[in-house]
Tab-separated table of C-alpha atoms and ligand atoms in Angstrom:
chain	number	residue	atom	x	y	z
A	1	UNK	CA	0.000	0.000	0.000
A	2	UNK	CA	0.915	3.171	-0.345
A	3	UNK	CA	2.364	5.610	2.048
A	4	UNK	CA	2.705	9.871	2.721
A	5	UNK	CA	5.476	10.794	1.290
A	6	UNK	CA	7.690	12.828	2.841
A	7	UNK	CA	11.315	15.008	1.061
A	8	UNK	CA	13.465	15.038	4.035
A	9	UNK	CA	15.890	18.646	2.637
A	10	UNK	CA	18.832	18.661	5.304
A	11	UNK	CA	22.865	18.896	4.939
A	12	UNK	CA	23.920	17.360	7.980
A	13	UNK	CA	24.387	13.637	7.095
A	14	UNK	CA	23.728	12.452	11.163
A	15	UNK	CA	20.345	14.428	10.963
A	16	UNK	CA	18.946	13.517	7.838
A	17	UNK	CA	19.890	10.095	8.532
A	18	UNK	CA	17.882	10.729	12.248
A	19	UNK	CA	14.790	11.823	10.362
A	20	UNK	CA	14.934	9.232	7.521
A	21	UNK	CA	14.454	6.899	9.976
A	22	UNK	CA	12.139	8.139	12.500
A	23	UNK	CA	10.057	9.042	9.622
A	24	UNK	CA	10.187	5.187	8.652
A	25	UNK	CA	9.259	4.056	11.732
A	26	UNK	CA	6.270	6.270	11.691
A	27	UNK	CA	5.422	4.587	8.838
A	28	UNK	CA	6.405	7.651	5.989
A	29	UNK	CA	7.848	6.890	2.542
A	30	UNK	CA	11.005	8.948	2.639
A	31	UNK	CA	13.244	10.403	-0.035
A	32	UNK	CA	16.115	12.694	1.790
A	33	UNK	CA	18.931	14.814	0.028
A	34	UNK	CA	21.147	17.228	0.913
A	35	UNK	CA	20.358	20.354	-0.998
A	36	UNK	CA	17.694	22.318	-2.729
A	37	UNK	CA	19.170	21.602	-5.902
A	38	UNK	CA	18.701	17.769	-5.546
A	39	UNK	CA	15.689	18.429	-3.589
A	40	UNK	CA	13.798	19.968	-6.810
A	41	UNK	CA	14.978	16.667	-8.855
A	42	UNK	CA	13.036	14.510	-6.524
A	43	UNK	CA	9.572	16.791	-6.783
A	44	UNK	CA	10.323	16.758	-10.666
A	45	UNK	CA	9.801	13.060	-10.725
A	46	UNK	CA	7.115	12.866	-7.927
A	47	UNK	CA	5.884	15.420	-5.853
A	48	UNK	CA	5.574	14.802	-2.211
A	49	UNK	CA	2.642	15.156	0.769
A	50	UNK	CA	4.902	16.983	2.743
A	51	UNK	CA	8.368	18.579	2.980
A	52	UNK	CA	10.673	18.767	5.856
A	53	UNK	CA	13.429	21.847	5.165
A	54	UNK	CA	16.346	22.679	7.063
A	55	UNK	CA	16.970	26.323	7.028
A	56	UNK	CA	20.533	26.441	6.701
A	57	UNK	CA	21.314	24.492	3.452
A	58	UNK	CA	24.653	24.815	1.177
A	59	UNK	CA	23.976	27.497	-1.709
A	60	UNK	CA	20.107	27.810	-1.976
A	61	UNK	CA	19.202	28.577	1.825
A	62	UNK	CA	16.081	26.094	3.204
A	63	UNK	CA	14.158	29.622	3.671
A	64	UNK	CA	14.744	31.153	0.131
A	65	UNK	CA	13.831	27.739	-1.414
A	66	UNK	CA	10.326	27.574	0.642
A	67	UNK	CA	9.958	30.968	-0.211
A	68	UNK	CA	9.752	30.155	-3.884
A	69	UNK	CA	8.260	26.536	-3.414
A	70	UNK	CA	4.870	28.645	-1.700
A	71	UNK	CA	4.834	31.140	-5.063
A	72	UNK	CA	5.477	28.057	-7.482
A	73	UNK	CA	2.023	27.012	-8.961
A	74	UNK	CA	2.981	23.655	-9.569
A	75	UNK	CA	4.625	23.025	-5.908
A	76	UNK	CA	2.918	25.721	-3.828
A	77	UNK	CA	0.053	23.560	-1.991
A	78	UNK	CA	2.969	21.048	-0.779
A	79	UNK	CA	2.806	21.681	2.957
A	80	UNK	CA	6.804	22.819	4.137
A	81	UNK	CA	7.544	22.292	7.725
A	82	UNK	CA	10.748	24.227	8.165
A	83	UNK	CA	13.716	22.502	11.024
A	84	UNK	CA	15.454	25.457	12.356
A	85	UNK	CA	18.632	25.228	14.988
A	86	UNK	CA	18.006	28.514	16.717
A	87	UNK	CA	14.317	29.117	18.211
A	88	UNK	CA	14.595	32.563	17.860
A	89	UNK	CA	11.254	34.232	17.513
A	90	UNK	CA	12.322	36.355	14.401
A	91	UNK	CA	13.606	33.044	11.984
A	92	UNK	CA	10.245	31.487	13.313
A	93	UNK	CA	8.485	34.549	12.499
A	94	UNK	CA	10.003	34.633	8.995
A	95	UNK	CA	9.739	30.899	8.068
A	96	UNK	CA	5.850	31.168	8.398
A	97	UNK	CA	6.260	34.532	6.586
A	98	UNK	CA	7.576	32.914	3.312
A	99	UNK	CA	4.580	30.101	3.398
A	100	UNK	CA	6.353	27.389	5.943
A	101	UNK	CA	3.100	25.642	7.597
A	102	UNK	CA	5.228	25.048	10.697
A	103	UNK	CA	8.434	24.461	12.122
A	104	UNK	CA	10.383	22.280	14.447
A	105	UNK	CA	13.438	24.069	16.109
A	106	UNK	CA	16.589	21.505	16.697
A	107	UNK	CA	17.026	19.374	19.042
A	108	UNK	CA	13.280	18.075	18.637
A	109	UNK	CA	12.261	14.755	19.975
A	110	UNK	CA	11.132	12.527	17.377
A	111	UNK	CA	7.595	12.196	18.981
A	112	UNK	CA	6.885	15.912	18.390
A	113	UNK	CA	8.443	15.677	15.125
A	114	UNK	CA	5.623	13.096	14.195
A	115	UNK	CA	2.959	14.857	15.712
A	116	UNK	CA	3.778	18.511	13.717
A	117	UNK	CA	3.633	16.306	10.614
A	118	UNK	CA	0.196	14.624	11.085
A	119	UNK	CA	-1.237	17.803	12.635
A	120	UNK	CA	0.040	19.600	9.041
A	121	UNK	CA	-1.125	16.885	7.121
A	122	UNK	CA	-4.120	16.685	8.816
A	123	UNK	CA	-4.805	20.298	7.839
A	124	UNK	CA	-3.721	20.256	4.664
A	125	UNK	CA	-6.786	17.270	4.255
A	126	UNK	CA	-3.850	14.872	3.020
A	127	UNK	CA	-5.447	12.999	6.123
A	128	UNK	CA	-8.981	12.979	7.131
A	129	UNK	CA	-10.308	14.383	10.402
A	130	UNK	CA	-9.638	10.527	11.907
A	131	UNK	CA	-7.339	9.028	9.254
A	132	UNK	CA	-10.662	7.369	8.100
A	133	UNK	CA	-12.169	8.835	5.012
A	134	UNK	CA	-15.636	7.479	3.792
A	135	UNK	CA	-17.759	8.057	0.984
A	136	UNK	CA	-20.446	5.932	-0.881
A	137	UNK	CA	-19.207	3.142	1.366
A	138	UNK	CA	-15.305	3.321	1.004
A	139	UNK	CA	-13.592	3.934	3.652
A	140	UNK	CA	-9.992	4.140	3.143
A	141	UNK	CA	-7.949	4.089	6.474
A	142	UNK	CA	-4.846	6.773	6.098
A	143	UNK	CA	-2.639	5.581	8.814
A	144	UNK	CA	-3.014	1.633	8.365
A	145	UNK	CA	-2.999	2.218	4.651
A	146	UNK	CA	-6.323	0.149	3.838
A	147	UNK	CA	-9.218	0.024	1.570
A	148	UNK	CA	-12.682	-1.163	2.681
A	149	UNK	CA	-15.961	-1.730	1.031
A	150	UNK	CA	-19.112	-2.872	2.821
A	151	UNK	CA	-16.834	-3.783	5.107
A	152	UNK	CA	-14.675	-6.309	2.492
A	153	UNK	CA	-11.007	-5.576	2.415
A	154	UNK	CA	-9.614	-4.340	-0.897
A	155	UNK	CA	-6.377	-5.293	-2.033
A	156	UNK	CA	-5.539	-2.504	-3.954
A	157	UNK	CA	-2.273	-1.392	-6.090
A	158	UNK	CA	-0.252	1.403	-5.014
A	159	UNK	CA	-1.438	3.533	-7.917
A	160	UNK	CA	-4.594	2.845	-7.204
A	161	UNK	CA	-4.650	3.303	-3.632
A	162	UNK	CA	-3.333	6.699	-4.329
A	163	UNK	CA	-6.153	7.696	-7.262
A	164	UNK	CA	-8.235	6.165	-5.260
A	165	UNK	CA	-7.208	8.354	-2.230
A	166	UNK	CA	-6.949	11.306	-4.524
A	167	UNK	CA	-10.702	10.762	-5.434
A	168	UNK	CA	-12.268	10.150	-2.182
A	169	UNK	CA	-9.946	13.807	-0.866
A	170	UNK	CA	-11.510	15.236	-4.572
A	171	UNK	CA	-15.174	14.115	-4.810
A	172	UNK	CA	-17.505	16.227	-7.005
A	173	UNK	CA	-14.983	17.882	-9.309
A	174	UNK	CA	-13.840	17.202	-12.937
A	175	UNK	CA	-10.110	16.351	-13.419
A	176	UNK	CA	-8.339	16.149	-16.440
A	177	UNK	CA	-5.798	12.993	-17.041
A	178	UNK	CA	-2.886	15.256	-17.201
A	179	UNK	CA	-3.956	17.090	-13.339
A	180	UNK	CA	-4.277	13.347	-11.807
A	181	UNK	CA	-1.239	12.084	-13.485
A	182	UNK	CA	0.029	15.424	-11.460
A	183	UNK	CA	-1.499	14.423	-8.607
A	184	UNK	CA	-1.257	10.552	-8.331
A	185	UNK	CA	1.436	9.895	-10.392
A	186	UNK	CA	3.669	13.002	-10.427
A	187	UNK	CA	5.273	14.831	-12.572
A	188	UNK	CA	6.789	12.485	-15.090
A	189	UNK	CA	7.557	12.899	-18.903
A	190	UNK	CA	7.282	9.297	-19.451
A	191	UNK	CA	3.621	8.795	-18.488
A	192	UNK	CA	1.576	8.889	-21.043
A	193	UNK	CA	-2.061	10.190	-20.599
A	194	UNK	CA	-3.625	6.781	-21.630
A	195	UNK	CA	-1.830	5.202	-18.162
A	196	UNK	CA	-4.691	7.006	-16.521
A	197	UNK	CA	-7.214	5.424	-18.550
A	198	UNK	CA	-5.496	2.097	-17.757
A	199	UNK	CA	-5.825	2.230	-13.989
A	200	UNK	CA	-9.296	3.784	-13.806
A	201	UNK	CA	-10.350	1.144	-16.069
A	202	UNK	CA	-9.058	-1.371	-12.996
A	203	UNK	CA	-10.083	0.483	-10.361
A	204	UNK	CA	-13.264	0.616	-12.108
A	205	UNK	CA	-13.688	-3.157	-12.321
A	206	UNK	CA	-12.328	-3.382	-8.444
A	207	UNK	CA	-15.587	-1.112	-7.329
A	208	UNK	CA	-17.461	-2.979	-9.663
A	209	UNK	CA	-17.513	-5.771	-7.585
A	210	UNK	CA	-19.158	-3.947	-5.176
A	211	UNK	CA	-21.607	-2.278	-7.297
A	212	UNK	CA	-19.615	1.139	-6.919
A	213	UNK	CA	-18.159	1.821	-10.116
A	214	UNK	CA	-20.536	4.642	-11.142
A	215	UNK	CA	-18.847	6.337	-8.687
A	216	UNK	CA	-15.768	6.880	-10.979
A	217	UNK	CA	-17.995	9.170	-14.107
A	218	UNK	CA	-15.869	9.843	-17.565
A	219	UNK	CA	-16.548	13.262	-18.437
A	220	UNK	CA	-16.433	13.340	-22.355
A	221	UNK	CA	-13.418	15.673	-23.412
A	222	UNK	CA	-12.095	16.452	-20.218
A	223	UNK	CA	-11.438	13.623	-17.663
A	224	UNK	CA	-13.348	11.975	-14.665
A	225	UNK	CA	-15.284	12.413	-11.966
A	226	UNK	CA	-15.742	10.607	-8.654
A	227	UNK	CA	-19.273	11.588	-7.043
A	228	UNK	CA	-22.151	9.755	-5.447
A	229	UNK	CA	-24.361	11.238	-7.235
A	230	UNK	CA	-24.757	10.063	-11.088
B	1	LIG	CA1	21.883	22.539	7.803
């Protein structure tokens, strides 16, 4: 199944290697790199749920990076929680002035760490108000990662746990293929549009078996729509 991801930006080799792995244990898909740079590699090939940003990087600073992340239009919903080493009220001050959603000032026990994350997450909707999100009888559990319908477990792909996800987050709206390959799939030059088709067309057949795949409505000449109502 699965997971939030999370782009662990910091320098210090003992730290990122700290969060990497608290960040596992929490149950977080991690990627972690040392610099902005390499940092805006990783979101070219898949953008993240959340980002956690040291402040003080080598050449582009943590700050000035989140600063243009928030006026990107492409990267500017990811949520940034900013690690600082000094808890001065001005750097905290600026960090949420540039668009940081929160920050965690060094040292930081790993427990708090976790809890700023979900608590971000949770209000950026990538989690529901329980980790349980339900509609027209799905519920998809955040935190354990699992589909339900009418109570049956569904084994589910990672692609389409996360459309999936990304639909039951989405209901009621039109997306086009090329916003949920965005969104589900990230940004990737060697996706094709048709891959979309593809996985609806299984997790089509997977609600089907529960009498649920009008929920997932093909909106001629511009994408699909997941709604209850038909
Ligand atoms: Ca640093």
């Amino acid at each position: 199944m699965s997971a939030i991801n999370v782009l662990v930006v910091e320098d210090e080799d003992a730290i990122r290697e700290m969060l990497s792995l608290v960040l596992e244990q929490a149950e977080f898909a991690v990627r972690a790199v040392s610099d902005a740079h390499q940092a805006l590699a990783v979101l070219n090939e898949s953008v993240p749920d959340l980002i956690l940003l040291d402040w003080m990087l080598p050449g582009l600073s943590g700050v000035e990076w989140a600063r243009r992340l928030k006026k990107d239009k492409q990267y500017g919903e990811i949520p940034i929680i900013m690690i600082t080493a000094r808890g001065e009220e001005e750097d905290k001050i600026k960090g949420l002035d540039v668009g940081a959603d929160d920050y965690v000032t060094k040292p930081f026990s790993p427990r708090e760490l976790i809890a700023r994350i979900k608590a971000v997450l949770r209000r950026s909707n990538k989690l529901g108000k329980s980790g349980r999100i339900e509609v027209g009888g799905i519920v998809l559990d955040v935190d354990e990662h699992r589909v339900s319908i009418s109570n049956h477990d569904v084994d589910l792909s990672p692609t389409e746990y996360r459309l999936l996800e990304f639909f039951l987050t989405h209901p009621g709206k039109v997306y086009s293929r090329s916003h949920l390959l965005d969104q589900v799939w990230g940004r990737s030059s060697f996706i094709e549009e048709r891959t979309v088709d593809v996985h609806i067309r299984r997790l089509r057949k997977i609600l089907a078996e529960y009498d649920r795949e009008e929920l997932i409505q093909t909106v001629r000449g511009f994408g699909y729509r997941f709604s209850e109502q038909t």
